[in-house]
């Protein structure tokens, strides 16, 4: 089959540039512009609206149809039938595990959940009121200092150990970031518990009494982790890939991803949504908030709405809304005022011409805060939970990149708009 090409012609010269068109398994074809520099041009795409940064076989998103597949499996099926550890295996290895593979993976992660004991002292360098995300950035980055025997990304054995250590220890770091924040003693991971149960134990247990996580709530948290596990080349995953492209150690790369996720336009949106719902306070004030969000002169955005890719309902938002109903019913909170406001806000926004025209739908962050709050998770920990889940995707994406032959350091170019060459001016002449 002949190679399809895209042809660039110029209005002011007879220069012609033919570029290969590459096709993936699913989704949008790409124009391979790697040779464009040799023709004297760069592409220009701040924010990467139309730029594919890599090839990947991990996650597929169809924003118009509202589809999300992890290794080809629809998110709806994984949310219903799978669990977060199995999804982590799938993202990393590309296939669903056999029963033995799943048991081995779970055990390997389980027996890596403890931190080097010196790290417990490391927390003490932070102010007690430090945001848990600040602590997580610092502590995950500090893993570079404690686990140097698994820091070479180009050594397959070290790469695998680092992947397990990150999957296993980030939840412990997240839970201990919370315990430190509230001045409570650290609770060590319990090998008898499942992944989500163990996290709830480390968050809410105390040395003073037994703690048994509610199975319905543990299952809800596990589903939330599945929904947040990976999402193609989003800002934080791209950050991890750019950091990893220089050969930086895996712990530093994941710490960079945590830092990027923290932004309110990205993973920090779930915390911002709850603050917005609390500020709205009553369904009677929804109209006023919608107007503010539509006012182009006002920087206010409806948090939890809109998405770079989804121009249809984010499939995760629908699953999160369903989880909201289940958790609030289990807890007898079906009249939760913030959930009522969120449901009404979604209903009104989706009927508003502005949101319809700009194709702004609820995204994964719109309902997640309500569920997490109902689970007793404090708002300051919402993004930390997102980071805990996304560690599975970040590790899989990093692993895919560093395992590939011939990957190159990420080094974008620019359109220079600064001064022409000029000579130094002595200070007395300025
Ligand atoms: C996540 O990339 C991922 O996959 C991210 C994520 C993942 O799993 O990794 O899905 C997780 O980050 C979800 C998004 C969470 N963020 C928010 O909920 C914050 C609110 N949303 C917006 O800030 C915005 O929608 C973004 C950041 C999510 C997307 O920004 P884009 O793609 O750069 O779009 P844009 O800002 O250019 O908006 C397009 C238009 C603009 O109007 P015009 O300039 O064309 O007139 O839509 C408007 C925006 O003003 N708009 C909104 C809006 N979102 C976009 N107006 C009001 N409220 C909003 N929420």
Short mmCIF file of C-alpha atoms and ligand atoms in Angstrom, two decimals:
data_model
loop_
_atom_site.label_atom_id
_atom_site.label_comp_id
_atom_site.label_asym_id
_atom_site.label_seq_id
_atom_site.Cartn_x
_atom_site.Cartn_y
_atom_site.Cartn_z
CA UNK A 1 0.00 0.00 0.00
CA UNK A 2 1.49 3.37 -0.99
CA UNK A 3 2.41 5.72 1.84
CA UNK A 4 -0.18 8.49 2.22
CA UNK A 5 1.42 11.93 2.32
CA UNK A 6 0.28 15.45 3.25
CA UNK A 7 1.51 18.17 0.94
CA UNK A 8 2.39 21.66 2.13
CA UNK A 9 2.56 24.36 -0.53
CA UNK A 10 3.28 28.06 -0.02
CA UNK A 11 1.42 31.06 -1.40
CA UNK A 12 4.66 33.01 -2.03
CA UNK A 13 6.95 30.35 -3.46
CA UNK A 14 6.81 27.12 -5.39
CA UNK A 15 8.29 25.16 -2.44
CA UNK A 16 6.41 21.87 -1.86
CA UNK A 17 6.89 19.73 1.24
CA UNK A 18 5.48 16.20 1.32
CA UNK A 19 5.09 14.68 4.79
CA UNK A 20 4.09 11.10 5.65
CA UNK A 21 0.63 10.50 7.16
CA UNK A 22 0.75 7.83 9.88
CA UNK A 23 -2.28 5.80 10.94
CA UNK A 24 -2.86 4.25 14.37
CA UNK A 25 -5.08 1.34 15.39
CA UNK A 26 -7.88 3.74 16.33
CA UNK A 27 -8.41 7.49 16.28
CA UNK A 28 -6.93 10.44 14.47
CA UNK A 29 -4.20 9.97 11.83
CA UNK A 30 -1.06 12.09 12.31
CA UNK A 31 1.15 14.02 9.93
CA UNK A 32 4.77 13.11 10.67
CA UNK A 33 6.44 16.53 10.86
CA UNK A 34 9.81 15.32 12.16
CA UNK A 35 11.53 16.24 8.89
CA UNK A 36 9.97 19.71 8.74
CA UNK A 37 12.98 21.34 10.44
CA UNK A 38 15.17 20.27 7.56
CA UNK A 39 12.86 22.26 5.26
CA UNK A 40 13.31 25.35 7.45
CA UNK A 41 10.03 25.27 9.37
CA UNK A 42 8.72 24.27 12.81
CA UNK A 43 5.14 23.45 13.70
CA UNK A 44 3.54 25.88 16.15
CA UNK A 45 1.04 24.45 18.65
CA UNK A 46 1.21 25.99 22.18
CA UNK A 47 -0.85 23.82 24.53
CA UNK A 48 -0.50 20.95 22.03
CA UNK A 49 -4.09 21.14 20.81
CA UNK A 50 -3.23 19.27 17.59
CA UNK A 51 0.07 17.63 18.46
CA UNK A 52 0.75 13.94 19.08
CA UNK A 53 3.86 13.71 21.26
CA UNK A 54 4.40 9.97 21.03
CA UNK A 55 3.00 6.62 20.00
CA UNK A 56 1.32 4.71 22.81
CA UNK A 57 -0.75 1.53 23.12
CA UNK A 58 -1.96 2.11 26.66
CA UNK A 59 -5.08 4.34 26.62
CA UNK A 60 -7.43 5.42 23.86
CA UNK A 61 -9.88 8.32 24.11
CA UNK A 62 -12.54 9.33 21.59
CA UNK A 63 -13.63 12.76 22.81
CA UNK A 64 -16.55 13.10 20.39
CA UNK A 65 -18.02 9.70 21.18
CA UNK A 66 -17.08 9.86 24.88
CA UNK A 67 -15.04 6.65 24.77
CA UNK A 68 -12.18 5.66 27.10
CA UNK A 69 -10.32 2.34 26.70
CA UNK A 70 -7.45 1.02 28.85
CA UNK A 71 -5.52 -1.38 26.61
CA UNK A 72 -8.68 -1.72 24.51
CA UNK A 73 -11.06 -2.47 27.40
CA UNK A 74 -13.90 0.09 27.85
CA UNK A 75 -13.72 1.96 31.16
CA UNK A 76 -17.35 1.03 31.90
CA UNK A 77 -16.49 -2.70 31.85
CA UNK A 78 -13.35 -2.27 33.95
CA UNK A 79 -15.21 -0.12 36.50
CA UNK A 80 -17.89 -2.80 36.80
CA UNK A 81 -15.84 -6.03 36.69
CA UNK A 82 -12.21 -5.22 37.56
CA UNK A 83 -10.31 -3.75 40.51
CA UNK A 84 -7.54 -1.16 40.75
CA UNK A 85 -4.70 -3.63 41.18
CA UNK A 86 -5.85 -5.63 38.14
CA UNK A 87 -6.17 -2.40 36.14
CA UNK A 88 -2.66 -1.39 37.26
CA UNK A 89 -1.38 -4.74 35.95
CA UNK A 90 -3.30 -4.24 32.68
CA UNK A 91 -1.92 -0.73 32.14
CA UNK A 92 1.63 -1.84 32.87
CA UNK A 93 1.72 -5.21 31.09
CA UNK A 94 -0.90 -4.74 28.35
CA UNK A 95 -3.07 -7.77 29.15
CA UNK A 96 -5.48 -8.78 31.91
CA UNK A 97 -3.66 -11.08 34.35
CA UNK A 98 -4.38 -14.77 34.88
CA UNK A 99 -5.41 -15.69 38.42
CA UNK A 100 -1.80 -16.59 39.25
CA UNK A 101 -0.38 -13.45 37.65
CA UNK A 102 -2.90 -11.35 39.58
CA UNK A 103 -2.06 -13.05 42.88
CA UNK A 104 1.67 -12.60 42.28
CA UNK A 105 1.24 -8.92 41.29
CA UNK A 106 -0.94 -8.19 44.32
CA UNK A 107 1.57 -9.84 46.62
CA UNK A 108 4.56 -8.07 45.09
CA UNK A 109 2.82 -4.71 45.55
CA UNK A 110 1.58 -5.67 49.02
CA UNK A 111 5.09 -6.50 50.23
CA UNK A 112 6.49 -3.20 49.01
CA UNK A 113 4.00 -0.90 50.79
CA UNK A 114 6.29 -0.06 53.72
CA UNK A 115 8.62 2.92 53.40
CA UNK A 116 12.31 2.99 54.36
CA UNK A 117 11.97 3.85 58.06
CA UNK A 118 14.21 6.90 57.66
CA UNK A 119 11.51 8.41 55.42
CA UNK A 120 9.18 8.67 58.41
CA UNK A 121 11.54 11.29 59.79
CA UNK A 122 11.62 13.07 56.43
CA UNK A 123 7.98 14.10 56.89
CA UNK A 124 9.00 16.07 59.93
CA UNK A 125 10.79 18.61 57.78
CA UNK A 126 7.41 19.93 56.59
CA UNK A 127 5.15 22.37 58.44
CA UNK A 128 2.16 20.50 59.84
CA UNK A 129 -0.17 22.63 57.72
CA UNK A 130 1.66 21.86 54.45
CA UNK A 131 -0.77 20.82 51.68
CA UNK A 132 -0.59 17.02 51.27
CA UNK A 133 0.32 17.50 47.60
CA UNK A 134 3.38 19.53 48.63
CA UNK A 135 4.40 16.70 50.93
CA UNK A 136 3.78 14.10 48.22
CA UNK A 137 5.90 15.96 45.68
CA UNK A 138 8.71 16.11 48.23
CA UNK A 139 8.41 12.58 49.55
CA UNK A 140 8.07 10.86 46.17
CA UNK A 141 11.02 12.87 44.88
CA UNK A 142 12.92 11.85 48.02
CA UNK A 143 12.42 8.18 47.08
CA UNK A 144 15.30 8.90 44.66
CA UNK A 145 17.53 9.19 47.74
CA UNK A 146 16.24 6.07 49.46
CA UNK A 147 15.85 3.62 46.58
CA UNK A 148 18.93 4.25 44.47
CA UNK A 149 19.19 0.53 43.65
CA UNK A 150 16.10 0.91 41.42
CA UNK A 151 16.73 4.31 39.87
CA UNK A 152 18.31 3.44 36.50
CA UNK A 153 15.48 3.67 33.92
CA UNK A 154 17.53 1.84 31.32
CA UNK A 155 18.12 -1.26 33.47
CA UNK A 156 15.09 -3.57 32.96
CA UNK A 157 15.43 -5.12 36.44
CA UNK A 158 15.69 -1.75 38.19
CA UNK A 159 12.83 -0.43 36.03
CA UNK A 160 10.50 -3.19 37.20
CA UNK A 161 11.44 -2.82 40.87
CA UNK A 162 10.90 0.96 40.66
CA UNK A 163 7.45 0.40 39.11
CA UNK A 164 6.40 -1.85 41.99
CA UNK A 165 7.88 0.46 44.61
CA UNK A 166 5.97 3.43 43.21
CA UNK A 167 2.65 1.56 42.93
CA UNK A 168 3.08 0.26 46.48
CA UNK A 169 4.57 3.21 48.34
CA UNK A 170 2.76 6.22 46.92
CA UNK A 171 -0.46 5.24 48.79
CA UNK A 172 1.51 4.98 52.04
CA UNK A 173 3.09 8.38 51.40
CA UNK A 174 -0.33 9.86 50.58
CA UNK A 175 -1.97 8.48 53.73
CA UNK A 176 0.98 9.53 55.91
CA UNK A 177 0.86 13.01 54.34
CA UNK A 178 -2.67 13.25 55.72
CA UNK A 179 -1.79 11.80 59.12
CA UNK A 180 1.11 14.25 59.41
CA UNK A 181 -1.18 17.12 58.39
CA UNK A 182 -3.65 16.33 61.19
CA UNK A 183 -1.02 15.47 63.80
CA UNK A 184 -2.02 11.82 64.06
CA UNK A 185 0.43 8.86 64.27
CA UNK A 186 1.31 7.06 61.05
CA UNK A 187 -0.54 3.77 60.56
CA UNK A 188 1.52 1.07 58.89
CA UNK A 189 0.06 -0.80 55.89
CA UNK A 190 -1.70 -4.08 56.72
CA UNK A 191 -0.87 -7.04 54.46
CA UNK A 192 -4.23 -8.68 55.28
CA UNK A 193 -6.11 -5.87 53.49
CA UNK A 194 -6.82 -5.18 49.83
CA UNK A 195 -5.42 -2.10 48.13
CA UNK A 196 -8.31 0.35 48.70
CA UNK A 197 -9.08 -1.07 52.17
CA UNK A 198 -5.42 -0.65 53.10
CA UNK A 199 -5.46 3.00 52.04
CA UNK A 200 -8.61 3.69 54.08
CA UNK A 201 -6.97 1.90 57.02
CA UNK A 202 -3.81 4.01 56.79
CA UNK A 203 -5.97 7.15 56.49
CA UNK A 204 -8.50 6.55 59.26
CA UNK A 205 -7.25 3.86 61.68
CA UNK A 206 -5.64 4.82 64.98
CA UNK A 207 -3.45 2.78 67.34
CA UNK A 208 -6.25 2.96 69.91
CA UNK A 209 -8.87 0.68 68.36
CA UNK A 210 -9.57 -1.81 65.58
CA UNK A 211 -10.60 -0.34 62.23
CA UNK A 212 -12.53 -2.29 59.61
CA UNK A 213 -13.17 -0.40 56.34
CA UNK A 214 -16.77 -0.49 55.10
CA UNK A 215 -16.69 -2.87 52.09
CA UNK A 216 -19.14 -0.74 50.08
CA UNK A 217 -16.97 2.34 50.63
CA UNK A 218 -13.75 0.43 49.89
CA UNK A 219 -15.29 -0.78 46.62
CA UNK A 220 -16.35 2.77 45.78
CA UNK A 221 -12.84 4.07 46.41
CA UNK A 222 -11.37 1.24 44.33
CA UNK A 223 -13.66 2.23 41.45
CA UNK A 224 -12.63 5.88 41.81
CA UNK A 225 -8.99 4.79 41.52
CA UNK A 226 -9.80 2.80 38.35
CA UNK A 227 -11.49 5.84 36.80
CA UNK A 228 -8.47 8.04 37.51
CA UNK A 229 -5.74 5.53 36.61
CA UNK A 230 -4.73 6.78 33.17
CA UNK A 231 -5.85 9.20 30.50
CA UNK A 232 -3.52 9.26 27.47
CA UNK A 233 -1.11 12.22 27.19
CA UNK A 234 -2.68 14.67 29.70
CA UNK A 235 -0.60 17.44 31.23
CA UNK A 236 0.83 15.43 34.12
CA UNK A 237 1.53 12.33 32.04
CA UNK A 238 3.28 14.50 29.46
CA UNK A 239 5.30 15.98 32.33
CA UNK A 240 6.35 12.50 33.42
CA UNK A 241 7.32 11.61 29.84
CA UNK A 242 9.30 14.82 29.33
CA UNK A 243 11.14 14.30 32.63
CA UNK A 244 11.75 10.64 31.80
CA UNK A 245 13.02 11.48 28.32
CA UNK A 246 16.19 12.93 29.85
CA UNK A 247 16.88 9.64 31.66
CA UNK A 248 15.86 11.07 35.04
CA UNK A 249 15.18 8.45 37.68
CA UNK A 250 11.57 7.17 37.92
CA UNK A 251 10.90 8.67 41.34
CA UNK A 252 11.87 12.17 40.16
CA UNK A 253 9.66 11.70 37.07
CA UNK A 254 6.60 10.73 39.12
CA UNK A 255 7.25 13.62 41.53
CA UNK A 256 7.18 15.94 38.49
CA UNK A 257 3.85 14.40 37.45
CA UNK A 258 2.42 15.01 40.93
CA UNK A 259 3.50 18.65 40.73
CA UNK A 260 1.78 19.10 37.36
CA UNK A 261 -1.40 17.31 38.45
CA UNK A 262 -1.77 19.73 41.39
CA UNK A 263 -2.86 22.60 39.13
CA UNK A 264 -6.56 23.63 39.47
CA UNK A 265 -7.09 23.22 35.72
CA UNK A 266 -5.98 19.59 35.99
CA UNK A 267 -6.12 17.28 38.99
CA UNK A 268 -6.64 20.15 41.42
CA UNK A 269 -10.08 20.70 39.89
CA UNK A 270 -11.78 18.15 42.18
CA UNK A 271 -10.87 20.24 45.23
CA UNK A 272 -11.89 23.41 43.34
CA UNK A 273 -15.28 21.85 42.45
CA UNK A 274 -16.15 21.24 46.08
CA UNK A 275 -15.10 24.75 47.07
CA UNK A 276 -17.29 26.05 44.21
CA UNK A 277 -20.29 23.95 45.32
CA UNK A 278 -19.86 25.12 48.93
CA UNK A 279 -19.63 28.73 47.70
CA UNK A 280 -22.85 28.26 45.68
CA UNK A 281 -24.46 26.99 48.87
CA UNK A 282 -28.00 26.75 47.47
CA UNK A 283 -29.62 25.73 44.17
CA UNK A 284 -31.15 29.23 44.00
CA UNK A 285 -27.65 30.66 43.32
CA UNK A 286 -26.84 28.35 40.39
CA UNK A 287 -28.08 30.83 37.76
CA UNK A 288 -25.71 33.49 39.06
CA UNK A 289 -22.74 31.10 38.89
CA UNK A 290 -23.61 29.99 35.36
CA UNK A 291 -23.69 33.65 34.29
CA UNK A 292 -20.26 34.24 35.85
CA UNK A 293 -18.85 31.21 34.03
CA UNK A 294 -20.21 32.56 30.72
CA UNK A 295 -18.84 36.06 31.24
CA UNK A 296 -15.73 36.22 29.06
CA UNK A 297 -14.45 39.20 31.06
CA UNK A 298 -14.58 37.08 34.22
CA UNK A 299 -11.75 34.54 34.71
CA UNK A 300 -14.14 32.31 36.72
CA UNK A 301 -14.65 28.88 35.18
CA UNK A 302 -17.24 26.28 36.12
CA UNK A 303 -14.85 23.85 37.79
CA UNK A 304 -15.37 20.22 36.84
CA UNK A 305 -16.74 21.27 33.43
CA UNK A 306 -15.02 21.19 30.07
CA UNK A 307 -12.21 19.10 28.70
CA UNK A 308 -9.55 19.41 26.04
CA UNK A 309 -10.64 16.16 24.43
CA UNK A 310 -14.15 15.25 25.58
CA UNK A 311 -16.70 17.23 23.55
CA UNK A 312 -19.26 14.81 24.88
CA UNK A 313 -19.89 13.53 28.42
CA UNK A 314 -16.67 12.32 30.04
CA UNK A 315 -17.53 8.62 30.54
CA UNK A 316 -15.82 8.76 33.91
CA UNK A 317 -18.17 11.55 35.08
CA UNK A 318 -21.22 9.37 34.43
CA UNK A 319 -19.63 6.47 36.35
CA UNK A 320 -18.63 8.85 39.14
CA UNK A 321 -22.19 10.18 39.37
CA UNK A 322 -23.43 6.57 39.71
CA UNK A 323 -20.85 5.98 42.45
CA UNK A 324 -22.12 9.13 44.18
CA UNK A 325 -25.63 7.68 44.32
CA UNK A 326 -24.34 4.34 45.68
CA UNK A 327 -22.12 5.84 48.39
CA UNK A 328 -24.61 8.50 49.51
CA UNK A 329 -27.37 5.87 49.68
CA UNK A 330 -25.10 3.50 51.66
CA UNK A 331 -24.41 6.30 54.10
CA UNK A 332 -28.00 7.56 54.19
CA UNK A 333 -26.87 10.88 52.70
CA UNK A 334 -29.00 10.76 49.53
CA UNK A 335 -30.17 14.28 50.39
CA UNK A 336 -26.59 15.55 50.57
CA UNK A 337 -27.02 19.27 49.74
CA UNK A 338 -23.83 19.54 47.70
CA UNK A 339 -24.83 16.53 45.60
CA UNK A 340 -28.23 18.10 45.02
CA UNK A 341 -26.53 21.34 43.93
CA UNK A 342 -24.18 19.39 41.64
CA UNK A 343 -27.03 17.48 39.99
CA UNK A 344 -29.01 20.71 39.45
CA UNK A 345 -25.93 22.57 38.20
CA UNK A 346 -25.24 19.81 35.67
CA UNK A 347 -28.88 19.82 34.55
CA UNK A 348 -29.00 23.60 34.04
CA UNK A 349 -25.55 23.90 32.44
CA UNK A 350 -26.25 21.13 29.93
CA UNK A 351 -29.35 23.03 28.75
CA UNK A 352 -27.51 26.35 28.43
CA UNK A 353 -26.60 27.49 24.90
CA UNK A 354 -23.11 28.62 25.99
CA UNK A 355 -22.21 25.17 27.34
CA UNK A 356 -23.89 23.42 24.45
CA UNK A 357 -22.08 25.54 21.84
CA UNK A 358 -18.69 25.14 23.52
CA UNK A 359 -19.41 21.45 24.21
CA UNK A 360 -18.70 21.80 27.91
CA UNK A 361 -19.73 18.71 29.86
CA UNK A 362 -18.95 17.51 33.39
CA UNK A 363 -15.53 15.88 33.56
CA UNK A 364 -14.09 13.31 35.93
CA UNK A 365 -13.52 15.95 38.61
CA UNK A 366 -17.11 17.17 38.81
CA UNK A 367 -18.48 14.40 41.02
CA UNK A 368 -15.31 12.89 42.45
CA UNK A 369 -15.05 15.44 45.24
CA UNK A 370 -18.59 14.71 46.44
CA UNK A 371 -17.88 10.98 46.66
CA UNK A 372 -14.53 11.47 48.36
CA UNK A 373 -16.08 13.88 50.88
CA UNK A 374 -18.82 11.33 51.60
CA UNK A 375 -16.08 8.71 52.17
CA UNK A 376 -14.71 11.01 54.85
CA UNK A 377 -11.70 12.07 52.79
CA UNK A 378 -10.81 15.70 53.60
CA UNK A 379 -10.81 18.15 50.67
CA UNK A 380 -7.05 18.69 50.99
CA UNK A 381 -6.58 15.02 50.07
CA UNK A 382 -8.74 14.95 46.93
CA UNK A 383 -5.90 15.64 44.50
CA UNK A 384 -3.59 13.34 46.47
CA UNK A 385 -6.07 10.51 45.80
CA UNK A 386 -6.05 11.46 42.12
CA UNK A 387 -2.23 11.32 42.21
CA UNK A 388 -2.30 7.94 43.96
CA UNK A 389 -4.52 6.53 41.20
CA UNK A 390 -2.71 8.22 38.33
CA UNK A 391 0.59 6.76 39.54
CA UNK A 392 -0.54 3.54 37.80
CA UNK A 393 -0.87 5.41 34.50
CA UNK A 394 2.24 7.52 34.94
CA UNK A 395 4.33 4.42 35.70
CA UNK A 396 2.88 2.55 32.70
CA UNK A 397 3.47 5.48 30.35
CA UNK A 398 6.99 6.08 31.68
CA UNK A 399 7.74 2.34 31.40
CA UNK A 400 6.45 2.26 27.79
CA UNK A 401 8.65 5.21 26.87
CA UNK A 402 11.94 4.16 28.52
CA UNK A 403 11.53 0.55 27.34
CA UNK A 404 11.21 1.64 23.71
CA UNK A 405 14.29 1.56 21.53
CA UNK A 406 15.49 4.91 20.16
CA UNK A 407 13.33 7.27 22.24
CA UNK A 408 14.68 10.82 22.18
CA UNK A 409 14.94 13.57 24.78
CA UNK A 410 11.95 15.92 24.58
CA UNK A 411 13.21 19.26 23.31
CA UNK A 412 10.52 21.48 21.69
CA UNK A 413 11.48 24.57 19.64
CA UNK A 414 9.82 27.99 19.69
CA UNK A 415 8.70 30.96 17.66
CA UNK A 416 11.15 33.67 18.84
CA UNK A 417 9.49 37.07 19.28
CA UNK A 418 12.28 38.81 21.22
CA UNK A 419 14.79 41.51 20.27
CA UNK A 420 17.00 41.46 17.21
CA UNK A 421 20.77 41.29 17.89
CA UNK A 422 21.97 44.37 19.76
CA UNK A 423 25.20 45.49 21.52
CA UNK A 424 25.74 45.89 25.26
CA UNK A 425 25.04 49.40 26.57
CA UNK A 426 27.26 50.69 29.41
CA UNK A 427 25.19 51.61 32.46
CA UNK A 428 26.06 55.33 32.23
CA UNK A 429 24.43 55.41 28.78
CA UNK A 430 21.13 53.72 29.76
C1 LIG B 1 -8.60 16.84 34.17
O1 LIG B 1 -6.26 16.19 29.87
C2 LIG B 1 -6.84 15.33 30.60
O2 LIG B 1 -7.12 14.22 30.18
C3 LIG B 1 -7.13 15.79 32.03
C4 LIG B 1 -7.91 14.81 32.89
C5 LIG B 1 -7.11 13.55 33.15
O3 LIG B 1 -7.76 12.53 33.45
O4 LIG B 1 -5.85 13.63 33.16
O5 LIG B 1 -9.13 14.48 32.25
C6 LIG B 1 -8.23 15.41 34.25
O6 LIG B 1 -7.73 17.67 34.27
C7 LIG B 1 -10.04 17.22 33.88
C8 LIG B 1 -10.23 18.75 33.72
C9 LIG B 1 -10.35 19.35 35.12
N1 LIG B 1 -10.35 20.85 35.02
C10 LIG B 1 -11.46 21.57 35.24
O7 LIG B 1 -12.57 21.11 35.47
C11 LIG B 1 -11.23 23.09 35.21
C12 LIG B 1 -12.34 23.77 34.39
N2 LIG B 1 -12.15 23.41 33.00
C13 LIG B 1 -11.42 24.33 32.15
O8 LIG B 1 -10.42 25.07 32.77
C14 LIG B 1 -11.08 23.76 30.77
O9 LIG B 1 -12.22 23.20 30.30
C15 LIG B 1 -9.94 22.76 30.64
C16 LIG B 1 -8.67 23.26 31.26
C17 LIG B 1 -10.32 21.46 31.28
C18 LIG B 1 -9.72 22.53 29.15
O10 LIG B 1 -9.18 23.69 28.64
P1 LIG B 1 -8.92 23.90 27.05
O11 LIG B 1 -9.06 22.62 26.32
O12 LIG B 1 -7.64 24.65 26.91
O13 LIG B 1 -10.13 24.76 26.59
P2 LIG B 1 -10.23 26.32 26.74
O14 LIG B 1 -9.80 26.74 28.10
O15 LIG B 1 -9.57 26.95 25.56
O16 LIG B 1 -11.82 26.55 26.66
C19 LIG B 1 -12.47 26.58 25.39
C20 LIG B 1 -13.59 27.59 25.58
C21 LIG B 1 -13.08 28.90 26.14
O17 LIG B 1 -13.97 29.91 25.65
P3 LIG B 1 -13.43 30.82 24.37
O18 LIG B 1 -12.05 31.32 24.72
O19 LIG B 1 -13.43 29.85 23.20
O20 LIG B 1 -14.48 31.88 24.26
O21 LIG B 1 -14.53 27.09 26.55
C22 LIG B 1 -14.54 27.94 27.68
C23 LIG B 1 -13.29 28.80 27.63
O22 LIG B 1 -13.53 30.05 28.23
N3 LIG B 1 -14.50 27.07 28.87
C24 LIG B 1 -15.20 27.27 29.98
C25 LIG B 1 -14.89 26.18 30.80
N4 LIG B 1 -14.01 25.37 30.19
C26 LIG B 1 -13.76 25.94 28.98
N5 LIG B 1 -16.06 28.26 30.35
C27 LIG B 1 -16.61 28.13 31.58
N6 LIG B 1 -16.36 27.09 32.45
C28 LIG B 1 -15.52 26.11 32.08
N7 LIG B 1 -15.26 25.11 32.92
#
